Amino acid sequence: MKSTWFFLVYSCCMAVSCLTAAPQTNITTDKYALLALKARITSDPHNLILTNWSITTPVCNWVGVACGKHHHRVTALNLSYFGLEGTILHS
Ligand SMILES: *[C@@H]1O[C@H](CO)[C@@H](O)[C@H](O)[C@H]1NC(C)=O
Ligand SMILES: *[C@@H]1O[C@H](CO)[C@@H](O)[C@H](O)[C@H]1NC(C)=O
Ligand SMILES: *[C@@H]1O[C@H](CO)[C@@H](O)[C@H](O)[C@H]1NC(C)=O
């Protein structure tokens, strides 16, 4: 259920960034949305996200992230195997 929860949170982040951000969103927007999500992770047993989701590598190369072939946008997240935990705080 944790991964489902993270997916929902991610969907909300994307929805918010679409509504509030610049008229144009792109792969960079996606990257920062995911980095914001990463910043909330308090437990990453395999240390995968914390080491792999590096700002210096393309978001499409990150583990658990799937990008569209043509649109160069993040299309799916699969974090179900990472055993992540975290909290989302309202700011
Ligand atoms: C993504 O969009 C932002 C702001 O809309 C822009 O500054 C940036 O250059 C764009 N990046 C790419 C890779 O298109
Ligand atoms: C992240 O994981 C992917 C898939 O295993 C790998 O191809 C990539 O090199 C990794 N990136 C980093 C920075 O470890
Ligand atoms: C998520 O990733 C795991 C491990 O890579 C894989 O076994 C599983 O089928 C994937 N689930 C989906 C819905 O893609």
Short mmCIF file of C-alpha atoms and ligand atoms in Angstrom, two decimals:
data_model
loop_
_atom_site.label_atom_id
_atom_site.label_comp_id
_atom_site.label_asym_id
_atom_site.label_seq_id
_atom_site.Cartn_x
_atom_site.Cartn_y
_atom_site.Cartn_z
CA MET A 1 0.00 0.00 0.00
CA LYS A 2 2.92 2.31 0.58
CA SER A 3 3.78 2.34 -3.09
CA THR A 4 0.19 3.06 -4.00
CA TRP A 5 0.28 5.91 -1.54
CA PHE A 6 3.44 7.27 -3.10
CA PHE A 7 1.94 7.03 -6.52
CA LEU A 8 -1.08 9.01 -5.42
CA VAL A 9 1.15 11.64 -3.85
CA TYR A 10 3.16 11.85 -7.01
CA SER A 11 0.00 12.25 -9.06
CA CYS A 12 -1.05 15.09 -6.81
CA CYS A 13 2.35 16.75 -7.19
CA MET A 14 2.06 16.53 -10.94
CA ALA A 15 -1.46 17.89 -10.90
CA VAL A 16 -0.39 20.80 -8.74
CA SER A 17 2.60 21.60 -10.90
CA CYS A 18 0.41 21.48 -13.98
CA LEU A 19 -2.11 23.83 -12.44
CA THR A 20 0.16 26.32 -10.79
CA ALA A 21 3.41 26.31 -12.69
CA ALA A 22 4.39 27.77 -15.98
CA PRO A 23 2.09 27.05 -18.88
CA GLN A 24 4.81 24.80 -20.18
CA THR A 25 5.89 21.81 -18.20
CA ASN A 26 8.54 19.49 -19.45
CA ILE A 27 10.88 16.76 -18.38
CA THR A 28 12.70 19.20 -16.11
CA THR A 29 9.47 19.89 -14.27
CA ASP A 30 9.00 16.16 -13.86
CA LYS A 31 12.51 15.80 -12.48
CA TYR A 32 11.99 18.44 -9.82
CA ALA A 33 8.63 16.97 -8.86
CA LEU A 34 10.38 13.63 -8.29
CA LEU A 35 13.24 15.26 -6.40
CA ALA A 36 10.67 16.86 -4.13
CA LEU A 37 9.21 13.43 -3.57
CA LYS A 38 12.67 11.98 -2.91
CA ALA A 39 13.29 14.65 -0.29
CA ARG A 40 10.34 13.28 1.70
CA ILE A 41 11.61 9.71 1.79
CA THR A 42 12.71 8.80 5.28
CA SER A 43 13.35 5.12 4.74
CA ASP A 44 14.87 3.56 1.65
CA PRO A 45 16.03 0.10 2.77
CA HIS A 46 17.89 -0.69 -0.42
CA ASN A 47 19.32 2.81 -0.67
CA LEU A 48 18.20 2.79 -4.27
CA ILE A 49 16.32 6.02 -4.66
CA LEU A 50 18.72 8.01 -2.52
CA THR A 51 21.72 7.00 -4.59
CA ASN A 52 20.13 6.48 -7.97
CA TRP A 53 17.87 9.49 -8.27
CA SER A 54 20.72 11.87 -8.93
CA ILE A 55 20.09 15.35 -10.24
CA THR A 56 23.02 14.90 -12.59
CA THR A 57 21.50 11.97 -14.45
CA PRO A 58 18.48 12.13 -16.75
CA VAL A 59 15.24 11.43 -14.93
CA CYS A 60 14.37 8.75 -17.49
CA ASN A 61 17.42 6.73 -16.32
CA TRP A 62 16.24 6.62 -12.72
CA VAL A 63 15.13 3.31 -11.29
CA GLY A 64 11.38 2.88 -11.12
CA VAL A 65 10.73 5.74 -13.54
CA ALA A 66 9.27 5.13 -16.97
CA CYS A 67 9.25 7.75 -19.67
CA GLY A 68 7.21 7.99 -22.82
CA LYS A 69 9.12 7.04 -25.92
CA HIS A 70 8.13 10.07 -27.90
CA HIS A 71 7.05 12.70 -25.43
CA HIS A 72 10.12 12.63 -23.21
CA ARG A 73 7.96 12.96 -20.18
CA VAL A 74 7.68 10.77 -17.11
CA THR A 75 4.70 8.52 -17.67
CA ALA A 76 4.83 6.03 -14.82
CA LEU A 77 6.41 5.28 -11.49
CA ASN A 78 6.95 1.80 -10.16
CA LEU A 79 8.25 2.03 -6.64
CA SER A 80 6.58 -1.10 -5.40
CA TYR A 81 9.78 -3.02 -4.74
CA PHE A 82 11.71 -0.40 -2.87
CA GLY A 83 9.94 -0.54 0.49
CA LEU A 84 9.94 3.20 0.80
CA GLU A 85 8.53 5.15 3.67
CA GLY A 86 8.06 8.83 4.08
CA THR A 87 5.76 11.59 5.14
CA ILE A 88 4.36 14.44 3.18
CA LEU A 89 4.07 17.69 5.04
CA HIS A 90 1.83 20.50 3.95
CA SER A 91 3.81 23.64 3.51
C1 LIG B 1 11.43 23.42 -19.18
O1 LIG B 1 10.57 24.52 -18.86
C2 LIG B 1 11.23 25.53 -18.11
C3 LIG B 1 10.20 26.58 -17.71
O2 LIG B 1 8.99 26.43 -18.40
C4 LIG B 1 12.35 26.13 -18.94
O3 LIG B 1 13.04 27.12 -18.20
C5 LIG B 1 13.34 25.01 -19.30
O4 LIG B 1 14.35 25.53 -20.17
C6 LIG B 1 12.61 23.87 -20.01
N1 LIG B 1 13.58 22.77 -20.18
C7 LIG B 1 13.59 22.00 -21.26
C8 LIG B 1 14.58 20.88 -21.27
O5 LIG B 1 12.82 22.19 -22.19
C1 LIG B 2 20.33 4.02 -11.72
O1 LIG B 2 19.81 2.76 -12.03
C2 LIG B 2 19.75 2.51 -13.44
C3 LIG B 2 19.03 1.19 -13.64
O2 LIG B 2 19.57 0.18 -12.82
C4 LIG B 2 21.16 2.51 -13.99
O3 LIG B 2 21.13 2.28 -15.39
C5 LIG B 2 21.79 3.87 -13.71
O4 LIG B 2 23.13 3.88 -14.15
C6 LIG B 2 21.73 4.19 -12.23
N1 LIG B 2 22.22 5.55 -12.03
C7 LIG B 2 23.01 5.89 -10.99
C8 LIG B 2 23.42 7.33 -10.93
O5 LIG B 2 23.37 5.08 -10.16
C1 LIG B 3 7.46 -3.01 -10.95
O1 LIG B 3 8.82 -3.35 -10.92
C2 LIG B 3 9.03 -4.70 -10.50
C3 LIG B 3 10.53 -4.92 -10.36
O2 LIG B 3 11.26 -4.30 -11.37
C4 LIG B 3 8.38 -5.64 -11.51
O3 LIG B 3 8.59 -6.97 -11.14
C5 LIG B 3 6.89 -5.34 -11.57
O4 LIG B 3 6.29 -6.15 -12.57
C6 LIG B 3 6.67 -3.87 -11.91
N1 LIG B 3 5.26 -3.56 -11.84
C7 LIG B 3 4.63 -2.88 -12.82
C8 LIG B 3 3.20 -2.58 -12.59
O5 LIG B 3 5.23 -2.53 -13.84
#
